[in-house]
mmCIF file of C-alpha atoms in Angstrom:
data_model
loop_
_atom_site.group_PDB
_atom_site.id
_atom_site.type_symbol
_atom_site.label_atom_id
_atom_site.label_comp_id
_atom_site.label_asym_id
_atom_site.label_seq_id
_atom_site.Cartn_x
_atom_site.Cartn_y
_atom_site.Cartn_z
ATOM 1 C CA UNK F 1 -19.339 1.390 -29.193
ATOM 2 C CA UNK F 2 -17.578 -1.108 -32.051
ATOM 3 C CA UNK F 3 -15.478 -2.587 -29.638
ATOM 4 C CA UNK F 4 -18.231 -3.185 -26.910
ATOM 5 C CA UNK F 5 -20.878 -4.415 -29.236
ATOM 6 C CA UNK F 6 -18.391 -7.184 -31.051
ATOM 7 C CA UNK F 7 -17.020 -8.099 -27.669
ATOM 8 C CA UNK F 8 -20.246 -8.704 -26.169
ATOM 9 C CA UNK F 9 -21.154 -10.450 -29.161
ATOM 10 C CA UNK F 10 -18.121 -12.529 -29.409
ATOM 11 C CA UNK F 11 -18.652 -13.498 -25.567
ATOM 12 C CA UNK F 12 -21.876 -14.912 -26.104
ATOM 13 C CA UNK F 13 -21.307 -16.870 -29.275
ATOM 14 C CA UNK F 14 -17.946 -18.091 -29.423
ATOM 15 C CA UNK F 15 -16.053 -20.498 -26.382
ATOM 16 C CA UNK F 16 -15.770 -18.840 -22.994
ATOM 17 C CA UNK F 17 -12.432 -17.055 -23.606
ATOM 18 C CA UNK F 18 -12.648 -13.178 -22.096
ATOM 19 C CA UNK F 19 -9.353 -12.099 -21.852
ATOM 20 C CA UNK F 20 -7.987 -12.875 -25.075
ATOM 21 C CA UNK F 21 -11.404 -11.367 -26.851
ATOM 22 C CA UNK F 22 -11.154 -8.350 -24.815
ATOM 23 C CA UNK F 23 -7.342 -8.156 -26.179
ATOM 24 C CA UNK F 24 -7.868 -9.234 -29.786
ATOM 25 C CA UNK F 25 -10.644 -7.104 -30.649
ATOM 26 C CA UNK F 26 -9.275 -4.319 -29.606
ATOM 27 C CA UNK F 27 -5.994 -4.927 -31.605
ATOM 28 C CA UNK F 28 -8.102 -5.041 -34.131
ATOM 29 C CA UNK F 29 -9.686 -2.204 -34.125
ATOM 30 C CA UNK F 30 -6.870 -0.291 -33.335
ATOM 31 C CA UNK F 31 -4.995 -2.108 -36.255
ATOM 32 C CA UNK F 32 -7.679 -1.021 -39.104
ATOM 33 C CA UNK F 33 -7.913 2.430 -37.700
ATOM 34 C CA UNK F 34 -4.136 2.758 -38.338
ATOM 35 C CA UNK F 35 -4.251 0.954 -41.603
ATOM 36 C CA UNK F 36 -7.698 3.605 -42.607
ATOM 37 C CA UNK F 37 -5.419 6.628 -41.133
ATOM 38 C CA UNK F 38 -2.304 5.382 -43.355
ATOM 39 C CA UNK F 39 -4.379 5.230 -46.337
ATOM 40 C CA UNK F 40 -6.035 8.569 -46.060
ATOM 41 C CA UNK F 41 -2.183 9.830 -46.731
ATOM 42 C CA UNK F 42 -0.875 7.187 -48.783
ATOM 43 C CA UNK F 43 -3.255 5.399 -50.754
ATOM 44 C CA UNK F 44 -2.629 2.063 -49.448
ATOM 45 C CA UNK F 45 -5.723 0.488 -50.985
ATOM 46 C CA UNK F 46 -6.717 0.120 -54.081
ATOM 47 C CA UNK F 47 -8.833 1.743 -56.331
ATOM 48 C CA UNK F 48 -11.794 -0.818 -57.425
ATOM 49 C CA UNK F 49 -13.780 -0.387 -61.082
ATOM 50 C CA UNK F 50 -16.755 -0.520 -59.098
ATOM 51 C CA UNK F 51 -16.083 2.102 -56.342
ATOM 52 C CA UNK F 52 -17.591 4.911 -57.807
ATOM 53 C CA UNK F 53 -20.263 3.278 -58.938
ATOM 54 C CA UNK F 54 -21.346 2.185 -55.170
ATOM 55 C CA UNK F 55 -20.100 5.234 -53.851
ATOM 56 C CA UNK F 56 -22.032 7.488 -55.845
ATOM 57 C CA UNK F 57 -25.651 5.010 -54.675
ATOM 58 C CA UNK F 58 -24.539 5.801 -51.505
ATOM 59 C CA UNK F 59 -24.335 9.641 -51.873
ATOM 60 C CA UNK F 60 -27.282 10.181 -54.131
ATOM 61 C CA UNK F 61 -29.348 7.258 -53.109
ATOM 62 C CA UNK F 62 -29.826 6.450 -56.523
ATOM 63 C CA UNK F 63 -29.250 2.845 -58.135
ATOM 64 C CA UNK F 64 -28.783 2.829 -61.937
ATOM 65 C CA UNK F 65 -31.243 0.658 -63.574
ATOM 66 C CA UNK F 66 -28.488 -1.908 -65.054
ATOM 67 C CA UNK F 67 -27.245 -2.884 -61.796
ATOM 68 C CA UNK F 68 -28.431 -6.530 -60.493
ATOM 69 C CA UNK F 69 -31.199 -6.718 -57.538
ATOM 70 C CA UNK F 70 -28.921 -7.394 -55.297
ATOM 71 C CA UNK F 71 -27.555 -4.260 -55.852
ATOM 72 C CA UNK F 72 -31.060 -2.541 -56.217
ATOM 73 C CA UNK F 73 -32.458 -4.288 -53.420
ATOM 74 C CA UNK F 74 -29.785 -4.748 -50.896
ATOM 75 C CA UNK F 75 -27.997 -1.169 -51.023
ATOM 76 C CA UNK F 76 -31.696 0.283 -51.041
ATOM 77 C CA UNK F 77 -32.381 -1.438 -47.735
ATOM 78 C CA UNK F 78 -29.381 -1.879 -45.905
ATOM 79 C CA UNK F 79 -26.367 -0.223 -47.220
ATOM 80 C CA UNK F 80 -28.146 3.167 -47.465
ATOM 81 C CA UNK F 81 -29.346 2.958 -44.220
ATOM 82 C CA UNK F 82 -26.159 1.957 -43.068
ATOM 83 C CA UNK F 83 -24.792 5.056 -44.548
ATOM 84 C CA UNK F 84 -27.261 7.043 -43.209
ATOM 85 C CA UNK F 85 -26.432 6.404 -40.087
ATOM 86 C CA UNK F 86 -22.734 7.326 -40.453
ATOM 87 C CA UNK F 87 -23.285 10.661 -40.789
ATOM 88 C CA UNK F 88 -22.777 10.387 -44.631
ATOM 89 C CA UNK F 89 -19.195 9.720 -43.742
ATOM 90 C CA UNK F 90 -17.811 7.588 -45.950
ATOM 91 C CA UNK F 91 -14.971 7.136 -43.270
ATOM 92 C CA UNK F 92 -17.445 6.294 -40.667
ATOM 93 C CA UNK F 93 -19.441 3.460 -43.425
ATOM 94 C CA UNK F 94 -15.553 1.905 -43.233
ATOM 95 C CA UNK F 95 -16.215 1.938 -39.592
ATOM 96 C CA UNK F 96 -19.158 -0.644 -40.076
ATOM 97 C CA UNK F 97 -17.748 -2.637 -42.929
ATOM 98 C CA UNK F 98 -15.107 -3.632 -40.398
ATOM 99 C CA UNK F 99 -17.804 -4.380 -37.603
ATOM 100 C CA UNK F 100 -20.188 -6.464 -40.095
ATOM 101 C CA UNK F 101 -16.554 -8.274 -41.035
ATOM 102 C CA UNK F 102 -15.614 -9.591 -37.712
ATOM 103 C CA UNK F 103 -19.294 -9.849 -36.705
ATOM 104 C CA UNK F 104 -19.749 -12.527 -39.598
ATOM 105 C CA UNK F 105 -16.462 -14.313 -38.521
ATOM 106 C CA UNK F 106 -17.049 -14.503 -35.170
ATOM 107 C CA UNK F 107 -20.576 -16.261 -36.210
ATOM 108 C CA UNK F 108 -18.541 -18.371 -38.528
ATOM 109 C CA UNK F 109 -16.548 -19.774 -35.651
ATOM 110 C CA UNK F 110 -19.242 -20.664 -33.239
ATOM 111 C CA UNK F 111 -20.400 -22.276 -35.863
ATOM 112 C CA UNK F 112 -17.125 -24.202 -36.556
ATOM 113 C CA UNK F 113 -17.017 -24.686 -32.438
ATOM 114 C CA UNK F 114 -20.586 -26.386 -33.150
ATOM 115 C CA UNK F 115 -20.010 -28.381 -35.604
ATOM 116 C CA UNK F 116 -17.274 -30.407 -34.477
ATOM 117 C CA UNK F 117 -18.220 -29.726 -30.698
ATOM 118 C CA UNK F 118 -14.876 -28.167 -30.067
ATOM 119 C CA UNK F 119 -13.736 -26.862 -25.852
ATOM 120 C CA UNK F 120 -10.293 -26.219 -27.082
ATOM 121 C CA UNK F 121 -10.494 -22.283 -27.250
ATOM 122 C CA UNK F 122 -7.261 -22.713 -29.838
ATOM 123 C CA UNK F 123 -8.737 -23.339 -32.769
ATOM 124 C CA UNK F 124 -10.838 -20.258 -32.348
ATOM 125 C CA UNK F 125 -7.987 -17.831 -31.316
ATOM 126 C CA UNK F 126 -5.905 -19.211 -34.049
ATOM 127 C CA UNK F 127 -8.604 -18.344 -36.800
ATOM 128 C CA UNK F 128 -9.494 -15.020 -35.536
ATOM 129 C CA UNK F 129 -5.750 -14.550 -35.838
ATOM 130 C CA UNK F 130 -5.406 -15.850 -39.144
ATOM 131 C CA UNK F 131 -8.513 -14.041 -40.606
ATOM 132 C CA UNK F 132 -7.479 -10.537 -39.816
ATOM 133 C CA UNK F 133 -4.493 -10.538 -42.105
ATOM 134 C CA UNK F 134 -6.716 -12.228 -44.783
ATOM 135 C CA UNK F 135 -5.917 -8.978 -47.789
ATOM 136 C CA UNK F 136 -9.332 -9.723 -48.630
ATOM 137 C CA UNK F 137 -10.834 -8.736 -45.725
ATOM 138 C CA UNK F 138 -8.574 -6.069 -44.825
ATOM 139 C CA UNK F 139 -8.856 -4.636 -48.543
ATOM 140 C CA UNK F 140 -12.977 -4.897 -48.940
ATOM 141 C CA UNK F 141 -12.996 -2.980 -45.317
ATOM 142 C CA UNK F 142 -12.103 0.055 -46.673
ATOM 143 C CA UNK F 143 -14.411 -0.106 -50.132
ATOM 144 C CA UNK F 144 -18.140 0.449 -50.412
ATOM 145 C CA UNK F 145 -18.676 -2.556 -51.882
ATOM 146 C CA UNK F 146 -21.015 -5.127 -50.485
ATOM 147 C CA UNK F 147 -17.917 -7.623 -49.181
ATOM 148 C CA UNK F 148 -18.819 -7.530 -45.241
ATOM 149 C CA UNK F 149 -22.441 -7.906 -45.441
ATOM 150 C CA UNK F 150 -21.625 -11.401 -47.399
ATOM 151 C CA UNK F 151 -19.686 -12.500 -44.993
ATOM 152 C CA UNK F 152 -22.222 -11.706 -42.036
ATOM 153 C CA UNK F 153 -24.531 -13.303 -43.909
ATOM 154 C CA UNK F 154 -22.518 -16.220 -44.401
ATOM 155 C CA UNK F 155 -21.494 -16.146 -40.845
ATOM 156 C CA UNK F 156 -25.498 -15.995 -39.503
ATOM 157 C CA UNK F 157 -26.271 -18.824 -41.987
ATOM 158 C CA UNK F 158 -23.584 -21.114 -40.640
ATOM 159 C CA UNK F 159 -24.165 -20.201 -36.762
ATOM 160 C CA UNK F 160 -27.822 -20.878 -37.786
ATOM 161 C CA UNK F 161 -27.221 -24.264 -39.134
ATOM 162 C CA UNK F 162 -25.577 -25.404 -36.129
ATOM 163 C CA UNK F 163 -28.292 -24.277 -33.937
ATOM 164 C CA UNK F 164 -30.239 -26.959 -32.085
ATOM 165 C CA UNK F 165 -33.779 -25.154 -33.057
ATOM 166 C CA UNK F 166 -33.384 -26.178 -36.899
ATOM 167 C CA UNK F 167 -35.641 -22.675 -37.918
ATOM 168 C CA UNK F 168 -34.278 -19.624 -35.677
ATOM 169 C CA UNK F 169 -33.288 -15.927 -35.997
ATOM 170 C CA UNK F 170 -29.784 -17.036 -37.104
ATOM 171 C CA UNK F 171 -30.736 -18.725 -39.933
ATOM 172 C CA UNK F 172 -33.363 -16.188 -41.001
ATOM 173 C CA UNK F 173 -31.527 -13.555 -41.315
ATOM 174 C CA UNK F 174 -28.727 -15.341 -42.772
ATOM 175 C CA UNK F 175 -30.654 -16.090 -45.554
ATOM 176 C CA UNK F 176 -32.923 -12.995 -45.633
ATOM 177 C CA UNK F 177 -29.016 -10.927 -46.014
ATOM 178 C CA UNK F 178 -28.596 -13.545 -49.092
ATOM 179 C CA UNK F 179 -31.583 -12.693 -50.738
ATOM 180 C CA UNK F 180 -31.489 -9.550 -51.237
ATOM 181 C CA UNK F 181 -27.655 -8.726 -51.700
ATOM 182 C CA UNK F 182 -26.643 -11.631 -53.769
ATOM 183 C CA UNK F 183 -29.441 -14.290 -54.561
ATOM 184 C CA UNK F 184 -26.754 -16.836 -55.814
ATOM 185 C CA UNK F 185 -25.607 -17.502 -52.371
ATOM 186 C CA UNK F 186 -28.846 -18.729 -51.764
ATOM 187 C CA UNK F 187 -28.650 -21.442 -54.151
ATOM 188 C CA UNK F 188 -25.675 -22.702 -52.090
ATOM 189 C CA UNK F 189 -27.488 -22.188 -48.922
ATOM 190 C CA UNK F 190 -30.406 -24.367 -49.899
ATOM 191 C CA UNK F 191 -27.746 -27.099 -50.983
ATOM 192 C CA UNK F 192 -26.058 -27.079 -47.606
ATOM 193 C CA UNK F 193 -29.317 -26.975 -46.302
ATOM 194 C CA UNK F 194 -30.351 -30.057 -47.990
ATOM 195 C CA UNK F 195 -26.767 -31.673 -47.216
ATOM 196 C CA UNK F 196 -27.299 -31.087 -43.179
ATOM 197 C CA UNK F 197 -30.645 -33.191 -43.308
ATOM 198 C CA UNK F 198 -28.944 -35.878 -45.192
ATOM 199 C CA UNK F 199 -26.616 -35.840 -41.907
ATOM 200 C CA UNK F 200 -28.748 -35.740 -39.157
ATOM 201 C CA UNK F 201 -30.332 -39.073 -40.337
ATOM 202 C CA UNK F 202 -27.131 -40.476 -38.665
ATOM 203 C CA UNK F 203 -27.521 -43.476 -41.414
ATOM 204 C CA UNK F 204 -24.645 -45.244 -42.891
ATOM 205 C CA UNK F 205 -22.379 -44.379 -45.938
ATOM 206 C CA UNK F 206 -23.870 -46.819 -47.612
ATOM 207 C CA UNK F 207 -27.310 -46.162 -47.049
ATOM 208 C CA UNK F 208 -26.491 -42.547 -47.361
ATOM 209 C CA UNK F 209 -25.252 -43.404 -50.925
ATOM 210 C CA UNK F 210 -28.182 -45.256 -51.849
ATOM 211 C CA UNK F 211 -31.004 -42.445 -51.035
ATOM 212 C CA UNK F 212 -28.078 -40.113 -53.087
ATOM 213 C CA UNK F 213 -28.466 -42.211 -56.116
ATOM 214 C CA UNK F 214 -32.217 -42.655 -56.022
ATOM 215 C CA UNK F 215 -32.524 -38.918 -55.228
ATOM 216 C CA UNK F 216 -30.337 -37.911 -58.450
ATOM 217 C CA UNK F 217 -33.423 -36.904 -60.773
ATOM 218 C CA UNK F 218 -35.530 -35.375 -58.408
ATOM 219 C CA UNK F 219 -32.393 -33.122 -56.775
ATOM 220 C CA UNK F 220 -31.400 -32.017 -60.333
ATOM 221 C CA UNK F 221 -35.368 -31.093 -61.021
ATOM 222 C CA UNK F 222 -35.308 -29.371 -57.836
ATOM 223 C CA UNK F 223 -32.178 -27.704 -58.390
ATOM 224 C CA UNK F 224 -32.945 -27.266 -61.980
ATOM 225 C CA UNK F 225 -36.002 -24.578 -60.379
ATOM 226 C CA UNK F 226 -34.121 -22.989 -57.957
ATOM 227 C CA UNK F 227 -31.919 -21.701 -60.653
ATOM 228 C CA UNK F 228 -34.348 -20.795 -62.815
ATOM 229 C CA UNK F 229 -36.079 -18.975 -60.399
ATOM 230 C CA UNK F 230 -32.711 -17.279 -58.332
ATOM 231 C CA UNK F 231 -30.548 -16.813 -61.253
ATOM 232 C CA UNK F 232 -32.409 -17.162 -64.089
ATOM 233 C CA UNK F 233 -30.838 -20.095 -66.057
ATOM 234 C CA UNK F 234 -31.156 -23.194 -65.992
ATOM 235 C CA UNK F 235 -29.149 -26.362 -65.162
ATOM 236 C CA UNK F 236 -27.662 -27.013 -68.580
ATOM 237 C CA UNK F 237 -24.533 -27.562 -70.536
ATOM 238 C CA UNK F 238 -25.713 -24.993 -73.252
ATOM 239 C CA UNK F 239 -27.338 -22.284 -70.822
ATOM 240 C CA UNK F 240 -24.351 -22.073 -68.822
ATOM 241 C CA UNK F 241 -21.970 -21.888 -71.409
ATOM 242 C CA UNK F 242 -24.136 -19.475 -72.841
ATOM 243 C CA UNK F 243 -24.419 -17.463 -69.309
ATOM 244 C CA UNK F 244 -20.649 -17.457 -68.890
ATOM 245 C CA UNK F 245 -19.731 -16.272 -72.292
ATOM 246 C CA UNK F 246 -22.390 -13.148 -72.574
ATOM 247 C CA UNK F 247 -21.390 -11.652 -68.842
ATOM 248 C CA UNK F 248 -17.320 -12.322 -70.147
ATOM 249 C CA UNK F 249 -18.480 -10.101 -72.923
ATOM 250 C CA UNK F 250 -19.515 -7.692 -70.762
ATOM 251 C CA UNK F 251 -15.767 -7.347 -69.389
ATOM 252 C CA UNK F 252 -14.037 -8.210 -72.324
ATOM 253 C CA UNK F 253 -11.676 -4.776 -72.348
ATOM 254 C CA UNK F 254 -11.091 -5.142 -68.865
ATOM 255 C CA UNK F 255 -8.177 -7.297 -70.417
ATOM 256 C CA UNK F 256 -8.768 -10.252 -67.115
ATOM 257 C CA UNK F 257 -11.563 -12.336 -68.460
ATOM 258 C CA UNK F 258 -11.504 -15.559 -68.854
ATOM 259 C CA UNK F 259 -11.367 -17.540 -72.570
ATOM 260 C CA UNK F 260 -14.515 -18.649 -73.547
ATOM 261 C CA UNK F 261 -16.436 -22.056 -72.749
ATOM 262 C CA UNK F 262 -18.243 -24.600 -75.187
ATOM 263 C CA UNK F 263 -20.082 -26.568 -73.542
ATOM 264 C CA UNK F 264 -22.291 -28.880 -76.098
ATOM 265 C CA UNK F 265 -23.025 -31.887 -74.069
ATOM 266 C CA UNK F 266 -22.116 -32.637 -70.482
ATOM 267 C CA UNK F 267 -19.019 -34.571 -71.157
ATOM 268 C CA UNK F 268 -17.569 -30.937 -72.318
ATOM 269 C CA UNK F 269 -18.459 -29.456 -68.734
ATOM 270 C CA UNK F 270 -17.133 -32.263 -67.374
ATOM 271 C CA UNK F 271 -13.763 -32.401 -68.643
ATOM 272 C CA UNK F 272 -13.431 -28.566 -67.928
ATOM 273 C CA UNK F 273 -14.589 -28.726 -64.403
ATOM 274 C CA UNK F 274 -11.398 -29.563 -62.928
ATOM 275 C CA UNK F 275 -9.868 -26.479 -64.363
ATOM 276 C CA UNK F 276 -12.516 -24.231 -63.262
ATOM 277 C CA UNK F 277 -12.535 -25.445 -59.892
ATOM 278 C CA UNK F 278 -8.777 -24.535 -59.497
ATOM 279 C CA UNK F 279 -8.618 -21.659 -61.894
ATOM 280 C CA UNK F 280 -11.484 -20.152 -59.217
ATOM 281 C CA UNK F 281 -10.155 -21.566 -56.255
ATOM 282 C CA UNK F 282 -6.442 -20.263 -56.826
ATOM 283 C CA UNK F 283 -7.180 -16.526 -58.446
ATOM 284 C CA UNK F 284 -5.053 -14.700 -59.131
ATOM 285 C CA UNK F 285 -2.963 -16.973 -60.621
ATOM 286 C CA UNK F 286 -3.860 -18.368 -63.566
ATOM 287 C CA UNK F 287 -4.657 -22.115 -64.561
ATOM 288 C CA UNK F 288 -5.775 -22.262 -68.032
ATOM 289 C CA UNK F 289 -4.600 -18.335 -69.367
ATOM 290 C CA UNK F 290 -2.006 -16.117 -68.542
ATOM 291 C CA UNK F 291 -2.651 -12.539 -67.473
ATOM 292 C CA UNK F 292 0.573 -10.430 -65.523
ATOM 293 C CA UNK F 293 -1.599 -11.025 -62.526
ATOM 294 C CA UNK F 294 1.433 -9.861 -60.046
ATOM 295 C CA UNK F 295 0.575 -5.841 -61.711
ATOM 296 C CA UNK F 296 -2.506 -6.076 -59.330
ATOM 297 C CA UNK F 297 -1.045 -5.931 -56.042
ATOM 298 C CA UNK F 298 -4.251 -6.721 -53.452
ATOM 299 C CA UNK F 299 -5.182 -9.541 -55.614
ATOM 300 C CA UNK F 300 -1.577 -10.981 -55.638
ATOM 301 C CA UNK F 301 -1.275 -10.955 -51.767
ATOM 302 C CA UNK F 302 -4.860 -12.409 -51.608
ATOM 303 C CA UNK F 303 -3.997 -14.843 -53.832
ATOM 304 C CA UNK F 304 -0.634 -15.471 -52.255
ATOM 305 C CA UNK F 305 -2.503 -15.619 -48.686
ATOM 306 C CA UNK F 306 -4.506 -18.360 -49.580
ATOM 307 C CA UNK F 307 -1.505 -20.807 -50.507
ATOM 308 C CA UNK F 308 -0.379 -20.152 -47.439
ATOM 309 C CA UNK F 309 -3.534 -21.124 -45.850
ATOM 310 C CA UNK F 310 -3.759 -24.254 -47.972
ATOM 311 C CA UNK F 311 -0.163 -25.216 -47.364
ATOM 312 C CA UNK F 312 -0.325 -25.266 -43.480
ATOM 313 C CA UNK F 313 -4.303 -27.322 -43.766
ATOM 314 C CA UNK F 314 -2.163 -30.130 -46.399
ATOM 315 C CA UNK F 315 0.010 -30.838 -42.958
ATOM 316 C CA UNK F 316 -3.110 -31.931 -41.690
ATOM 317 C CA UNK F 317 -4.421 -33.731 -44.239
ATOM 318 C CA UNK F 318 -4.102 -36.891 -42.415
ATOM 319 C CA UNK F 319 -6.892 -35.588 -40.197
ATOM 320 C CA UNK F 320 -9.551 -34.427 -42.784
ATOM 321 C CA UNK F 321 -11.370 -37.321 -42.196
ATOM 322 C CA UNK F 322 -12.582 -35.835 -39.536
ATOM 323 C CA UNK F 323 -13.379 -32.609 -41.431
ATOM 324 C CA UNK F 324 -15.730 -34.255 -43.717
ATOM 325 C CA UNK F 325 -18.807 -32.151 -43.554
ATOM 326 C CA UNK F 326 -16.310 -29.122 -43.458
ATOM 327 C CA UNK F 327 -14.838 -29.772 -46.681
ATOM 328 C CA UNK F 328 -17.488 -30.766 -48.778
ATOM 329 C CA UNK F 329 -18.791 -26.974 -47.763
ATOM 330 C CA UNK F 330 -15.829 -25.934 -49.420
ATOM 331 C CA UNK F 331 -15.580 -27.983 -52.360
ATOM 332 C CA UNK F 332 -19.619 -27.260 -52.549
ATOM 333 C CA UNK F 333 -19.066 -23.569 -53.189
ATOM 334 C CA UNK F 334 -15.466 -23.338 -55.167
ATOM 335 C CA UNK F 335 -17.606 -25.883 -57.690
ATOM 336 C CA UNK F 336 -20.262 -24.063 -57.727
ATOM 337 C CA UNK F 337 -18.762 -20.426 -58.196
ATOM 338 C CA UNK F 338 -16.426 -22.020 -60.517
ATOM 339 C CA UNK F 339 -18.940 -22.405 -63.500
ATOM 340 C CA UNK F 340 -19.902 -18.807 -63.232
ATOM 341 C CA UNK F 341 -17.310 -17.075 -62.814
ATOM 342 C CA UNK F 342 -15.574 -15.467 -65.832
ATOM 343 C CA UNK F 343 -13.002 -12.290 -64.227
ATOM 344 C CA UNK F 344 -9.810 -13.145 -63.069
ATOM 345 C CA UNK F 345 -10.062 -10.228 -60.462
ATOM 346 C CA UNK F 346 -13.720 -10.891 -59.304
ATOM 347 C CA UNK F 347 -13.055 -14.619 -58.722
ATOM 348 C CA UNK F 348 -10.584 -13.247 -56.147
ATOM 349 C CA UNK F 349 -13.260 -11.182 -54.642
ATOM 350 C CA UNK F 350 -16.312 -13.961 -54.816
ATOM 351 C CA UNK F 351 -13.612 -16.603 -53.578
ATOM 352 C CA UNK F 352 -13.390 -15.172 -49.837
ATOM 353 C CA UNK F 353 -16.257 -17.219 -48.357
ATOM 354 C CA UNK F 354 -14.290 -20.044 -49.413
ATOM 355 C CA UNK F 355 -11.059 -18.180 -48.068
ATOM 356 C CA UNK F 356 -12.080 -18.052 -44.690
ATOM 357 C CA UNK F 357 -13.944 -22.090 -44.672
ATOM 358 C CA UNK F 358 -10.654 -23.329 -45.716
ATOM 359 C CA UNK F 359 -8.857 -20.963 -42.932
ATOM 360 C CA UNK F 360 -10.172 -23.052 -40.111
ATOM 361 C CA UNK F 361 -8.710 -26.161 -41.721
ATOM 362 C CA UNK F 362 -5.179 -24.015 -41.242
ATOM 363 C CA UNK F 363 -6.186 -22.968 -37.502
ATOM 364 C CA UNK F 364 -7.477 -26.599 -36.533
ATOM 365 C CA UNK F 365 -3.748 -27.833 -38.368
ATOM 366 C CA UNK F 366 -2.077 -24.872 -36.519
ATOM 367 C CA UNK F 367 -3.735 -25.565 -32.748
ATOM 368 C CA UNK F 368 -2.962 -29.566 -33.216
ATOM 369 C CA UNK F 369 0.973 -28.891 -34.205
ATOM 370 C CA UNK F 370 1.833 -26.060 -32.252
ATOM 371 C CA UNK F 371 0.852 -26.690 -28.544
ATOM 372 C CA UNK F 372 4.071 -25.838 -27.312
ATOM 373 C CA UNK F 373 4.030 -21.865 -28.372
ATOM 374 C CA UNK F 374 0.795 -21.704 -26.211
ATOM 375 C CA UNK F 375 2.595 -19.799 -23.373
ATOM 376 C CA UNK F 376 2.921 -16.986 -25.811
ATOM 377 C CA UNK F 377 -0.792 -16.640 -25.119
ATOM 378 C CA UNK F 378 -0.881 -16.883 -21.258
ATOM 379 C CA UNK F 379 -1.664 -14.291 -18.554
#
């Protein structure tokens, strides 16, 4: 039933390309039922802080009152459910984690197809590829926590944006999955929002610039609400500083926070921005402290995964130019996550939205350089 419903799925969304879908999906599948029937004997992956905390709301149907509304809300109403109907199998939940996983890619590459109007079916294959030996992806599959769901609702958001009806189911329940799992996202998603109408003006860079600049004070106002009324802070130096520092409390003996920030003015957040951005955007491995990150195994491969990625999109870096829009999606959420995030290993875990954006820079680098191993792919 997995395998029909995501090929049917992929069919209708992504470029007509029936053969290989039927193929890779069900490599796939097959490939995380081996890895969930090798890991009920060996313990392949591992053991997350938060594990029995979400496995225990699953079993009891209880949420402790610390946990965030995202957690309150979202496992209430969809993870539950979800659980529900796998039997109470925990096995089976793993089951849908994997479904919800490639359902949100798949979404995520029509909506690359869209954006740049691709017919090359390449660029597709060659992501799909890519993203199922993401250890992200593979690791959160097999965990309760609320990985997948992110990424589908990442995945309907971006398919959504693309669509030519500007308010449609896509979107909606993009955002809807947002809200109630983790409300920061939609901060972001309002920003890209905003960003796509700036586009579809079709005006100049310069003119583009212009509105930008005479915008400034009314974008930070607006902003400046959304956060107070999504997260609960707002847009200062001082709050988050402040913000940062109490939830690195928090996970002080963890031993893999962060060092504290202060941030008095905005020259101070300024000057530590660049840090943040690639301390976030290359977790594991550290930037401004040192922690024996290689001791945590999934994290190091995740981490390790990602220069890979980034290596192969630099050999096309005389094409992102073209990828404009693309990248400023990235650079939109690593800077934005950045600020907030004070855990070496949950920076790994928050960075795999912008793990998979930056893997179709590597497919689109991939399906330019390497036309002559297409016969591989023939049938």
């Amino acid at each position: 039933m997995a395998y029909l419903l995501v090929t049917m799925i992929a069919k209708r969304i992504l470029l007509p390309d029936s053969k290989y879908l039927n193929v890779h999906f069900l490599a796939v599948l097959l490939f995380y039922l081996a890895i969930g029937l090798i890991d009920f004997k060996f313990k392949l992956i591992p053991f997350f802080p938060d594990t029995n905390l979400f496995t225990n709301i699953l079993e009891t149907g209880i949420t402790p009152d610390n946990q965030s509304i995202g957690v309150k809300i979202g496992y209430k109403f969809l993870a539950i459910p979800i659980y529900n109907l796998s039997l109470k199998s925990i096995f089976n939940y793993f089951l849908f984690n994997v479904l919800f996983f490639q359902l949100g890619l798949i979404f995520l590459a029509g909506a690359f197809n869209r954006t740049y109007h691709l017919t090359d079916v390449w660029v597709q294959r060659i992501f799909l590829i890519l993203a199922v030996f993401i250890p992200s992806v593979i690791v959160y599959s097999f965990t309760p926590l609320r990985e997948s769901y992110f990424v589908l609702a990442l995945g309907l958001f971006f398919y959504g944006m693309t669509s030519k009806n500007k308010l449609n189911i896509f979107l909606i329940l993009g955002v809807v999955l947002a809200g109630i799992l983790r409300i920061q996202l939609l901060l972001y998603f309002f920003i890209v929002i905003g960003i796509q109408m700036v586009v579809n003006m079709k005006l100049s860079k310069k003119a583009i610039l212009g509105i930008v600049i005479v915008l400034i004070p009314f974008l930070f106002i607006a902003l400046n609400y959304l956060a107070k009324s999504i997260i609960g802070i707002s847009i200062s130096p001082e709050s988050l500083a402040l913000f940062r520092n109490i939830q690195r409390m928090n996970y002080f003996e963890s031993g893999v926070t962060y060092p504290e920030v202060d941030w008095a003015n905005w020259l101070d957040l300024f000057l530590d921005f660049p840090g943040l951005f690639f301390q976030f955007l290359l977790a594991p491995f550290p930037v401004i402290i040192f922690i024996p990150f290689w001791t945590k195994l999934a994290y190091f491969a995740d981490g390790l995964y990602l220069l890979l990625i980034l290596s192969i999109s630099l050999f096309y870096i005389k094409h992102w130019n073209q990828l404009g829009l693309w990248l400023l999606y990235i650079g939109l959420y690593v800077a934005m996550s950045a600020f907030f995030e004070f855990h070496l290993l949950g920076a790994v875990r928050h960075r795999l939205p912008a793990t998979l954006l930056v893997t179709f820079l590597a497919a689109q680098c991939l399906a330019y350089y390497l036309p002559k191993f297409r016969w591989i792919f023939k049938y």
